[in-house]
CSV table of C-alpha atoms and ligand atoms in Angstrom, one decimal:
chain,number,residue,atom,x,y,z
I,179,MET,CA,17.0,26.9,18.1
I,180,PRO,CA,14.7,24.5,15.8
I,181,GLU,CA,16.3,23.3,11.6
I,182,ARG,CA,13.5,24.7,8.8
I,183,ILE,CA,13.8,21.7,6.6
I,184,THR,CA,12.1,23.1,3.5
I,185,PHE,CA,11.7,20.7,0.1
I,186,PRO,CA,12.1,21.7,-3.4
I,187,GLN,CA,9.2,23.9,-4.4
I,188,ASP,CA,7.7,21.1,-6.4
I,189,PHE,CA,7.8,18.3,-4.5
I,190,LEU,CA,4.3,15.9,-4.0
I,191,TRP,CA,2.5,14.9,-1.0
I,192,GLY,CA,0.0,12.8,-0.8
I,193,ALA,CA,-1.0,9.1,0.5
I,194,ALA,CA,-2.0,5.8,-1.0
I,195,THR,CA,-4.3,3.3,-1.2
I,196,SER,CA,-5.3,0.2,-3.4
I,197,SER,CA,-8.1,-0.9,-4.4
I,198,TYR,CA,-9.1,-4.2,-2.7
I,199,GLN,CA,-8.0,-2.8,0.3
I,200,ILE,CA,-10.3,-0.1,0.8
I,201,GLU,CA,-12.8,-0.1,-2.1
I,202,GLY,CA,-15.0,-3.0,-1.2
I,203,ALA,CA,-18.2,-3.6,-3.4
I,204,TRP,CA,-16.1,-6.8,-4.4
I,205,ASN,CA,-19.7,-8.4,-6.4
I,206,GLU,CA,-21.0,-4.8,-7.5
I,207,ASP,CA,-21.7,-3.3,-11.4
I,208,GLY,CA,-20.1,-6.4,-13.2
I,209,LYS,CA,-17.3,-6.4,-11.3
I,210,GLY,CA,-15.7,-10.0,-11.2
I,211,GLU,CA,-13.9,-12.2,-9.0
I,212,SER,CA,-9.9,-11.8,-8.1
I,213,ILE,CA,-7.8,-14.0,-6.6
I,214,TRP,CA,-8.4,-11.8,-3.3
I,215,ASP,CA,-11.7,-11.7,-2.8
I,216,ARG,CA,-10.7,-16.3,-3.6
I,217,PHE,CA,-8.2,-16.0,-0.9
I,218,THR,CA,-9.9,-14.2,2.1
I,219,HIS,CA,-13.0,-16.1,1.4
I,220,THR,CA,-11.3,-18.6,2.6
I,221,PRO,CA,-11.6,-20.4,6.0
I,222,GLY,CA,-8.6,-19.9,7.9
I,223,LYS,CA,-6.3,-17.7,5.3
I,224,ILE,CA,-6.9,-14.8,7.8
I,225,ILE,CA,-5.3,-14.3,10.9
I,226,ASP,CA,-9.3,-12.7,12.1
I,227,GLY,CA,-10.8,-13.6,9.5
I,228,SER,CA,-11.7,-10.8,7.2
I,229,THR,CA,-12.6,-9.9,3.6
I,230,GLY,CA,-12.1,-7.6,1.9
I,231,ASP,CA,-15.7,-7.5,1.6
I,232,VAL,CA,-16.4,-3.7,2.2
I,233,ALA,CA,-13.4,-2.7,3.8
I,234,CYS,CA,-13.6,1.3,4.1
I,235,ASP,CA,-16.6,1.1,1.9
I,236,HIS,CA,-14.6,3.9,-0.3
I,237,TYR,CA,-16.6,2.9,-3.6
I,238,HIS,CA,-19.7,4.4,-1.8
I,239,ARG,CA,-17.7,6.9,-0.1
I,240,TRP,CA,-15.3,8.3,-2.6
I,241,GLU,CA,-16.8,11.2,-2.8
I,242,ASP,CA,-16.5,12.3,1.0
I,243,ASP,CA,-13.2,10.9,0.6
I,244,LEU,CA,-11.8,12.9,-2.0
I,245,ASP,CA,-13.2,15.6,0.3
I,246,LEU,CA,-11.4,15.0,3.3
I,247,MET,CA,-7.5,14.6,0.7
I,248,GLN,CA,-9.0,17.8,-0.5
I,249,ALA,CA,-9.0,19.6,3.6
I,250,MET,CA,-5.6,18.0,4.3
I,251,GLY,CA,-4.7,19.4,1.5
I,252,MET,CA,-3.2,16.9,-0.7
I,253,GLN,CA,-1.2,17.4,-3.7
I,254,ALA,CA,-1.2,13.7,-5.5
I,255,TYR,CA,-3.2,10.1,-5.3
I,256,ARG,CA,-2.0,7.1,-5.8
I,257,PHE,CA,-4.7,4.6,-5.9
I,258,SER,CA,-5.1,1.2,-8.0
I,259,ILE,CA,-7.8,-0.3,-10.6
I,260,ALA,CA,-9.2,-3.7,-10.0
I,261,TRP,CA,-8.9,-5.2,-12.8
I,262,PRO,CA,-12.0,-7.6,-12.1
I,263,ARG,CA,-13.3,-4.5,-11.6
I,264,ILE,CA,-12.6,-2.6,-15.6
I,265,LEU,CA,-12.8,-6.8,-17.2
I,266,PRO,CA,-14.0,-9.6,-15.3
I,267,GLN,CA,-12.6,-12.6,-16.7
I,268,GLY,CA,-9.1,-11.0,-17.6
I,269,ARG,CA,-9.6,-10.9,-20.2
I,270,GLY,CA,-12.5,-9.8,-23.4
I,271,GLN,CA,-15.3,-8.0,-22.6
I,272,VAL,CA,-14.9,-4.4,-21.3
I,273,ASN,CA,-17.0,-3.3,-18.4
I,274,GLN,CA,-17.9,-0.3,-19.2
I,275,ALA,CA,-19.9,0.5,-14.9
I,276,GLY,CA,-16.0,-0.2,-13.7
I,277,LEU,CA,-14.0,1.5,-15.7
I,278,ASP,CA,-17.0,4.8,-15.3
I,279,PHE,CA,-16.5,4.4,-11.4
I,280,TYR,CA,-12.3,5.3,-12.3
I,281,ASP,CA,-12.9,7.7,-15.0
I,282,ARG,CA,-15.6,9.8,-12.1
I,283,LEU,CA,-12.7,9.4,-8.9
I,284,VAL,CA,-10.2,10.5,-11.6
I,285,ASP,CA,-12.5,13.8,-12.7
I,286,GLY,CA,-13.4,13.9,-8.8
I,287,LEU,CA,-9.7,14.4,-7.9
I,288,LEU,CA,-9.0,16.7,-10.5
I,289,ALA,CA,-11.6,19.2,-9.8
I,290,ARG,CA,-9.8,19.3,-6.2
I,291,GLY,CA,-6.3,20.4,-7.3
I,292,ILE,CA,-5.6,16.8,-6.5
I,293,ALA,CA,-3.1,14.7,-8.7
I,294,PRO,CA,-3.6,10.8,-9.2
I,295,PHE,CA,-1.3,8.7,-9.7
I,296,VAL,CA,-2.6,4.7,-11.0
I,297,THR,CA,-1.6,1.5,-10.1
I,298,LEU,CA,-2.5,-1.0,-12.3
I,299,TYR,CA,-1.7,-3.9,-10.5
I,300,HIS,CA,-1.6,-4.1,-6.7
I,301,TRP,CA,-2.8,-7.2,-6.7
I,302,ASP,CA,-6.1,-8.1,-7.0
I,303,LEU,CA,-5.7,-10.6,-10.2
I,304,PRO,CA,-8.6,-11.6,-11.4
I,305,GLN,CA,-10.0,-15.3,-10.6
I,306,ALA,CA,-10.7,-16.8,-14.0
I,307,LEU,CA,-6.6,-15.8,-14.9
I,308,GLU,CA,-5.1,-17.6,-12.0
I,309,ASP,CA,-7.4,-20.8,-13.4
I,310,ALA,CA,-5.8,-20.0,-16.7
I,311,GLY,CA,-2.3,-20.6,-14.8
I,312,GLY,CA,-1.2,-16.7,-13.5
I,313,TRP,CA,0.9,-15.1,-13.4
I,314,PRO,CA,3.3,-18.2,-13.8
I,315,ALA,CA,1.8,-18.2,-17.5
I,316,ARG,CA,2.9,-16.0,-19.6
I,317,ALA,CA,-0.5,-15.7,-21.0
I,318,THR,CA,-1.7,-13.3,-17.9
I,319,ALA,CA,1.5,-10.9,-18.3
I,320,GLU,CA,-0.5,-10.7,-22.3
I,321,ALA,CA,-3.8,-10.2,-20.6
I,322,PHE,CA,-2.1,-7.4,-18.7
I,323,VAL,CA,-1.3,-5.3,-21.5
I,324,ALA,CA,-4.5,-6.0,-22.8
I,325,TYR,CA,-5.7,-4.7,-19.4
I,326,ALA,CA,-3.4,-1.3,-19.5
I,327,ASP,CA,-4.7,-0.5,-23.1
I,328,ALA,CA,-8.6,-0.7,-21.7
I,329,VAL,CA,-7.3,1.4,-18.8
I,330,SER,CA,-4.9,4.2,-20.7
I,331,ALA,CA,-7.0,5.0,-23.4
I,332,ARG,CA,-9.9,5.8,-21.1
I,333,LEU,CA,-8.1,7.9,-18.8
I,334,GLY,CA,-4.9,8.6,-20.3
I,335,ASP,CA,-6.2,12.3,-21.3
I,336,ARG,CA,-6.3,13.4,-18.1
I,337,VAL,CA,-3.4,10.7,-16.1
I,338,THR,CA,-0.2,11.4,-16.2
I,339,ARG,CA,1.7,9.0,-13.9
I,340,TRP,CA,1.6,5.8,-14.5
I,341,ILE,CA,2.8,2.3,-12.2
I,342,THR,CA,2.3,-0.2,-13.7
I,343,HIS,CA,3.1,-3.3,-10.9
I,344,ASN,CA,3.0,-2.3,-6.8
I,345,GLU,CA,5.6,-4.5,-5.0
I,346,PRO,CA,6.4,-7.5,-8.0
I,347,TRP,CA,8.9,-9.1,-5.5
I,348,VAL,CA,5.1,-9.7,-2.8
I,349,ALA,CA,2.8,-10.6,-5.0
I,350,ALA,CA,5.1,-13.7,-6.8
I,351,PHE,CA,6.9,-14.8,-3.9
I,352,LEU,CA,4.5,-14.5,-1.4
I,353,GLY,CA,1.6,-15.5,-3.7
I,354,TYR,CA,3.1,-18.3,-5.1
I,355,GLY,CA,6.3,-18.6,-3.8
I,356,MET,CA,5.0,-18.7,1.1
I,357,GLY,CA,1.7,-19.2,0.3
I,358,VAL,CA,0.5,-16.8,2.2
I,359,HIS,CA,-0.2,-14.0,-0.3
I,360,ALA,CA,-3.9,-14.7,-2.8
I,361,PRO,CA,-3.3,-17.5,-4.6
I,362,GLY,CA,-1.8,-19.5,-1.1
I,363,VAL,CA,0.0,-21.4,-3.7
I,364,GLN,CA,3.9,-22.4,-1.7
I,365,ASP,CA,6.5,-23.3,-5.0
I,366,PHE,CA,9.5,-21.3,-5.8
I,367,GLN,CA,9.4,-21.9,-9.1
I,368,LYS,CA,6.8,-21.6,-10.2
I,369,ALA,CA,7.2,-17.9,-7.9
I,370,ALA,CA,9.8,-17.4,-10.0
I,371,ALA,CA,7.8,-17.1,-12.9
I,372,ALA,CA,5.5,-15.1,-11.3
I,373,ALA,CA,8.0,-12.5,-10.8
I,374,HIS,CA,9.1,-12.7,-14.4
I,375,HIS,CA,5.5,-12.7,-16.3
I,376,ILE,CA,5.1,-9.6,-13.8
I,377,LEU,CA,8.1,-7.7,-15.3
I,378,LEU,CA,8.0,-8.9,-18.6
I,379,SER,CA,4.0,-7.2,-18.4
I,380,HIS,CA,5.4,-4.9,-17.1
I,381,GLY,CA,8.2,-3.9,-19.9
I,382,TRP,CA,4.9,-4.5,-22.4
I,383,ALA,CA,2.7,-2.3,-21.2
I,384,ALA,CA,5.0,0.9,-20.7
I,385,PRO,CA,4.7,1.9,-24.7
I,386,VAL,CA,1.4,1.0,-25.3
I,387,ILE,CA,0.0,3.5,-22.1
I,388,ARG,CA,2.0,5.7,-24.2
I,389,ALA,CA,0.5,5.5,-26.6
I,390,ASN,CA,-2.8,6.3,-25.2
I,391,SER,CA,-2.0,8.9,-22.7
I,392,ALA,CA,0.6,11.6,-24.3
I,393,ASP,CA,2.1,13.5,-21.5
I,394,ALA,CA,2.0,9.8,-19.7
I,395,GLN,CA,4.9,9.6,-17.3
I,396,VAL,CA,5.5,6.1,-16.6
I,397,GLY,CA,7.4,3.6,-13.6
I,398,ILE,CA,6.7,0.9,-11.7
I,399,THR,CA,6.4,0.6,-8.0
I,400,LEU,CA,9.2,-1.9,-5.6
I,401,ASN,CA,9.5,-2.7,-1.6
I,402,LEU,CA,13.1,-2.1,-1.1
I,403,TYR,CA,15.8,-2.5,1.5
I,404,ASP,CA,18.5,-1.5,3.6
I,405,VAL,CA,20.5,-4.7,3.8
I,406,ALA,CA,23.0,-5.2,6.2
I,407,PRO,CA,25.2,-7.5,7.2
I,408,ALA,CA,25.2,-8.1,11.1
I,409,SER,CA,27.8,-8.4,11.4
I,410,PRO,CA,32.0,-7.7,9.8
I,411,SER,CA,32.4,-11.8,9.0
I,412,PRO,CA,32.3,-13.5,5.2
I,413,GLN,CA,29.9,-15.0,6.5
I,414,ASP,CA,27.3,-12.2,6.9
I,415,TYR,CA,28.1,-10.2,4.4
I,416,ARG,CA,27.6,-13.3,1.6
I,417,ALA,CA,24.5,-13.6,3.2
I,418,ALA,CA,23.5,-9.7,2.5
I,419,ARG,CA,24.5,-10.0,0.0
I,420,GLU,CA,22.7,-13.2,-1.0
I,421,LEU,CA,19.1,-11.5,0.6
I,422,ASP,CA,19.8,-8.4,-1.3
I,423,GLY,CA,19.9,-10.3,-4.6
I,424,PHE,CA,16.1,-11.7,-3.4
I,425,LEU,CA,15.3,-8.8,-2.4
I,426,ASN,CA,16.3,-5.7,-4.6
I,427,ARG,CA,18.6,-6.5,-7.0
I,428,TRP,CA,16.3,-9.4,-8.6
I,429,PHE,CA,13.7,-6.1,-9.7
I,430,LEU,CA,16.1,-3.3,-10.2
I,431,ASP,CA,19.0,-5.3,-12.8
I,432,PRO,CA,16.2,-6.5,-15.7
I,433,ILE,CA,14.1,-2.8,-14.8
I,434,TYR,CA,17.8,-1.4,-15.6
I,435,GLY,CA,19.0,-3.6,-18.1
I,436,ARG,CA,21.0,-5.3,-16.9
I,437,HIS,CA,19.9,-8.3,-17.1
I,438,TYR,CA,19.3,-11.0,-14.4
I,439,PRO,CA,21.9,-11.2,-11.4
I,440,GLN,CA,24.1,-14.7,-12.2
I,441,ASP,CA,24.6,-14.9,-8.3
I,442,VAL,CA,21.6,-14.8,-7.5
I,443,THR,CA,20.4,-17.2,-10.3
I,444,ALA,CA,22.6,-19.0,-9.1
I,445,TRP,CA,21.1,-18.2,-5.1
I,446,PHE,CA,17.4,-19.8,-6.6
I,447,GLU,CA,19.1,-23.0,-8.2
I,448,ARG,CA,20.9,-24.4,-5.1
I,449,VAL,CA,19.0,-22.6,-2.3
I,450,HIS,CA,14.7,-23.9,-4.4
I,451,GLY,CA,16.1,-26.1,-7.4
I,452,VAL,CA,15.1,-22.8,-8.9
I,453,GLN,CA,15.5,-23.6,-13.2
I,454,MET,CA,15.4,-20.2,-15.0
I,455,ASN,CA,13.3,-22.3,-18.3
I,456,PHE,CA,10.7,-19.5,-18.3
I,457,VAL,CA,12.8,-16.3,-19.6
I,458,ALA,CA,12.4,-16.1,-24.1
I,459,ALA,CA,15.1,-14.6,-25.8
I,460,ASP,CA,14.2,-11.0,-26.0
I,461,ASP,CA,12.5,-10.8,-22.9
I,462,VAL,CA,15.7,-9.2,-21.2
I,463,ASN,CA,15.2,-6.0,-24.5
I,464,SER,CA,11.4,-6.0,-22.6
I,465,ILE,CA,11.2,-6.0,-19.9
I,466,ALA,CA,14.6,-2.2,-19.3
I,467,ALA,CA,11.7,-0.7,-21.5
I,468,PRO,CA,12.7,2.6,-20.6
I,469,ILE,CA,10.5,3.9,-17.7
I,470,ASP,CA,10.7,7.6,-16.8
I,471,PHE,CA,10.4,7.1,-12.8
I,472,LEU,CA,10.9,4.4,-9.6
I,473,GLY,CA,8.1,4.4,-7.7
I,474,VAL,CA,9.9,3.1,-3.7
I,475,ASN,CA,7.8,1.7,-1.1
I,476,TYR,CA,10.2,2.2,1.8
I,477,TYR,CA,9.6,1.2,5.1
I,478,THR,CA,12.4,-1.3,7.2
I,479,ARG,CA,16.3,-2.8,6.9
I,480,HIS,CA,17.3,-5.8,6.6
I,481,VAL,CA,20.7,-6.9,9.1
I,482,VAL,CA,21.8,-9.9,8.2
I,483,ARG,CA,23.1,-12.8,9.8
I,484,ALA,CA,23.9,-16.2,7.9
I,485,PRO,CA,22.5,-19.4,8.3
I,486,ASP,CA,23.4,-22.2,10.3
I,487,GLU,CA,22.7,-24.3,7.7
I,488,ASP,CA,23.1,-23.6,3.6
I,489,ASN,CA,19.3,-22.2,3.0
I,490,ALA,CA,18.1,-19.0,3.1
I,491,PRO,CA,19.7,-15.6,5.1
I,492,ARG,CA,17.8,-15.1,8.2
I,493,THR,CA,17.0,-10.8,9.5
I,494,ILE,CA,18.0,-10.3,13.1
I,495,HIS,CA,16.2,-7.6,15.8
I,496,THR,CA,18.8,-5.3,16.6
I,497,GLU,CA,18.7,-4.2,20.4
I,498,ASP,CA,17.1,-1.3,21.4
I,499,SER,CA,15.8,0.0,18.3
I,500,GLU,CA,12.0,0.8,17.5
I,501,PHE,CA,9.8,-1.4,15.7
I,502,THR,CA,6.3,-1.4,14.2
I,503,GLU,CA,3.0,-3.2,14.9
I,504,MET,CA,4.3,-5.1,11.9
I,505,GLY,CA,7.5,-6.4,14.2
I,506,TRP,CA,9.3,-4.4,11.4
I,507,GLU,CA,12.6,-2.1,12.3
I,508,VAL,CA,12.5,2.0,12.4
I,509,ALA,CA,15.1,2.2,10.0
I,510,PRO,CA,15.2,5.8,8.4
I,511,ARG,CA,18.7,6.8,8.4
I,512,SER,CA,18.7,3.3,6.1
I,513,LEU,CA,15.7,4.8,3.5
I,514,PHE,CA,18.8,7.7,3.4
I,515,ARG,CA,21.4,5.7,2.5
I,516,LEU,CA,18.7,3.3,0.0
I,517,LEU,CA,18.1,6.7,-1.6
I,518,ASN,CA,21.4,7.2,-2.6
I,519,ARG,CA,22.8,3.8,-4.0
I,520,LEU,CA,19.4,4.4,-5.9
I,521,HIS,CA,21.2,7.1,-7.5
I,522,PHE,CA,24.5,6.7,-7.3
I,523,GLU,CA,24.1,2.7,-8.9
I,524,TYR,CA,21.9,2.8,-11.2
I,525,HIS,CA,21.3,7.1,-12.0
I,526,ILE,CA,17.5,6.8,-12.4
I,527,PRO,CA,16.0,10.3,-13.5
I,528,SER,CA,13.2,10.3,-11.4
I,529,ILE,CA,12.0,7.9,-7.2
I,530,TYR,CA,8.9,8.7,-6.1
I,531,ILE,CA,8.5,7.1,-2.3
I,532,THR,CA,5.4,5.9,-3.7
I,533,GLU,CA,4.7,3.9,0.4
I,534,ASN,CA,5.7,4.9,3.9
I,535,GLY,CA,4.4,4.7,7.0
I,536,ALA,CA,3.6,2.9,9.9
I,537,ALA,CA,1.4,0.6,11.3
I,538,PHE,CA,0.4,0.9,15.4
I,539,SER,CA,-2.2,0.3,17.4
I,540,ASP,CA,-4.9,3.4,18.2
I,541,ILE,CA,-7.1,4.2,19.8
I,542,VAL,CA,-9.7,6.8,19.7
I,543,SER,CA,-9.2,9.1,23.0
I,544,GLU,CA,-12.0,11.0,25.4
I,545,ASP,CA,-11.0,13.9,23.5
I,546,GLY,CA,-11.9,11.9,20.1
I,547,ARG,CA,-8.8,12.2,19.1
I,548,VAL,CA,-6.8,9.7,18.1
I,549,HIS,CA,-3.0,10.5,19.4
I,550,ASP,CA,-0.6,8.6,17.4
I,551,ARG,CA,2.5,10.1,18.1
I,552,ARG,CA,4.8,6.7,17.7
I,553,ARG,CA,3.2,7.8,13.9
I,554,LEU,CA,4.0,11.4,13.9
I,555,ALA,CA,7.3,10.7,15.1
I,556,TYR,CA,8.0,8.0,12.1
I,557,LEU,CA,6.9,10.2,9.3
I,558,LYS,CA,8.9,13.0,10.7
I,559,ALA,CA,11.7,10.7,10.6
I,560,HIS,CA,11.1,9.7,7.1
I,561,PHE,CA,11.1,12.6,6.2
I,562,LYS,CA,14.1,14.3,7.2
I,563,ALA,CA,16.1,11.3,6.6
I,564,ALA,CA,14.7,11.7,2.4
I,565,HIS,CA,15.1,15.6,2.3
I,566,ASP,CA,19.1,14.7,3.5
I,567,ALA,CA,18.7,12.4,0.5
I,568,ILE,CA,18.0,15.4,-1.8
I,569,GLN,CA,20.6,17.6,-0.5
I,570,CYS,CA,22.8,14.7,-1.2
I,571,GLY,CA,21.6,14.8,-4.7
I,572,VAL,CA,19.1,12.1,-5.2
I,573,PRO,CA,16.3,13.3,-8.0
I,574,LEU,CA,13.7,12.1,-4.9
I,575,ASN,CA,10.0,13.9,-6.4
I,576,GLY,CA,6.7,13.6,-3.9
I,577,TYR,CA,6.0,11.5,-1.2
I,578,PHE,CA,3.4,9.6,-0.4
I,579,VAL,CA,2.0,8.3,2.5
I,580,TRP,CA,1.2,4.0,3.3
I,581,SER,CA,-1.7,5.3,4.5
I,582,LEU,CA,-4.4,7.6,3.6
I,583,MET,CA,-6.5,5.9,5.9
I,584,ASP,CA,-6.9,2.2,8.3
I,585,ASN,CA,-7.0,-0.3,5.4
I,586,PHE,CA,-7.9,-3.8,5.0
I,587,GLU,CA,-3.8,-5.0,5.4
I,588,TRP,CA,-4.2,-8.5,3.5
I,589,ALA,CA,-3.4,-11.7,5.4
I,590,PHE,CA,-3.4,-9.5,8.9
I,591,GLY,CA,-6.7,-8.7,8.3
I,592,TYR,CA,-7.6,-5.2,9.9
I,593,THR,CA,-5.8,-6.2,12.9
I,594,LYS,CA,-2.6,-3.0,11.6
I,595,ARG,CA,-3.3,0.0,11.5
I,596,PHE,CA,-1.3,2.0,8.2
I,597,GLY,CA,-3.9,5.2,8.1
I,598,ILE,CA,-2.9,9.5,8.7
I,599,ILE,CA,-6.9,8.6,8.8
I,600,TYR,CA,-8.3,6.3,12.3
I,601,VAL,CA,-12.1,4.4,10.0
I,602,ASP,CA,-14.3,2.6,12.5
I,603,PHE,CA,-14.8,0.2,10.6
I,604,ASP,CA,-18.3,-1.0,12.0
I,605,ALA,CA,-19.5,2.9,11.8
I,606,GLN,CA,-17.4,3.8,8.3
I,607,GLN,CA,-16.6,6.9,10.5
I,608,ARG,CA,-13.0,8.7,9.6
I,609,ILE,CA,-10.7,10.6,12.0
I,610,ILE,CA,-8.2,12.5,11.6
I,611,LYS,CA,-4.9,11.4,13.5
I,612,ASP,CA,-2.8,13.7,15.1
I,613,SER,CA,0.1,12.6,12.2
I,614,GLY,CA,-3.1,13.2,9.8
I,615,ARG,CA,-3.6,16.8,10.8
I,616,TRP,CA,0.4,17.4,11.8
I,617,TYR,CA,1.0,16.1,7.8
I,618,ARG,CA,-1.5,18.7,6.7
I,619,GLU,CA,0.4,21.0,8.3
I,620,VAL,CA,3.6,20.0,6.6
I,621,ILE,CA,2.4,20.4,3.7
I,622,ALA,CA,1.2,23.4,3.5
I,623,ARG,CA,4.6,24.5,4.4
I,624,ASN,CA,6.0,22.1,2.0
I,625,GLY,CA,8.4,21.3,5.2
I,626,PHE,CA,8.4,21.7,8.9
I,627,ASP,CA,10.6,22.9,12.0
I,628,ASP,CA,12.8,19.1,13.3
Q,140,IFM,O1,-0.4,-2.9,3.3
Q,140,IFM,C1,0.5,-2.4,2.2
Q,140,IFM,C2,0.3,-2.4,1.0
Q,140,IFM,O2,-0.7,-2.6,0.5
Q,140,IFM,C3,1.5,-2.9,0.1
Q,140,IFM,N1,3.2,-2.3,0.7
Q,140,IFM,C4,3.2,-2.6,2.2
Q,140,IFM,C5,1.4,-2.3,3.1
Q,140,IFM,C6,2.0,-2.3,4.0
Q,140,IFM,O3,2.2,-3.8,4.4
């Protein structure tokens, strides 16, 4: 007999996207240049030489996309706002046409009974702000607050769920440390300063959003991992603790009022020469501004082995595990462990999974369908893990699949497909994949048979 898995009555099911990955229209209606426009227009940065200039052309096709969401029974939609559409120079003059686009989008969602979850920053920083120092400069955090003010003043009467930032670790360390994301800087001192200013801007913006949006629930989304040692050796334990500090605790601790973890600041200094001279007296209190929920982006776990030399710890691939096209291990039980850890260690009152999904290579079959069996299995296993966590008392309130549709996967261009809707980028045709069809049933039944 299959086991019936049922979620709590008010559990929200949705899907997520981000502006640069789907919108296109990179220079229309007064939009300014973003760091991702500049980065993708620079030869050699993106694996397939592609850009987000057109992407899914969602800027022009948003009504059809919302109709598709409605047909799939989506209850919530997480999308991000392109800062340079609102403030082409990053600060100063507001571009009304940019705000109008998101105003229509929000109304379109509400008219279809879909709750908007707005992310203010999903990596498309106005290039003008980057030219003035980018996230390593404190002034960018101040500019973010003015931007959050402009957006929440316009949409705050209808939008109640606000996410300040998406994955600060990625924005800071891939963008300014390793240089594989925009703006392509390789400087760990700058990356650490960027991470700090992103968190600071989050803390400063939270009360501003609340002032503009009476029923606002404000949160932040982090990319989090279950990190385990490869063996019981003290060396591997230490390496796992370091990676956990770098990826998870560096963000969770200050957000939840515990300041920056000292073992990680020491590690940063030892391994990357980072000085924490960018932290001003009251910053840790600002970062710890009360928030209503935590957004968790979960994709994989890390099994860690100590490095030979005193360098960054290494993630190893476990034999017999399944891996996605990103090379990420499929590890649903680690989602269960992570959610429990967040609940018991940080006492978080409300959690949403704001992203979870998998890249697999999809083909359109002769019957015109996309039989993405592995993605369906991935989602099912992760939904089950989330359900188990709820049984343990974890206050998980909703789940957003990444992604609503195939899109521009950053440095990988269009070579990785994460969607539950297939996109033919030449014809801009959409096909709901088998995973999307199955997801429609899950939403309708608020659960599934295991
Ligand atoms: O596509 C990204 C998204 O923008 C942020 N989280 C991870 C996804 C998959 O890499």
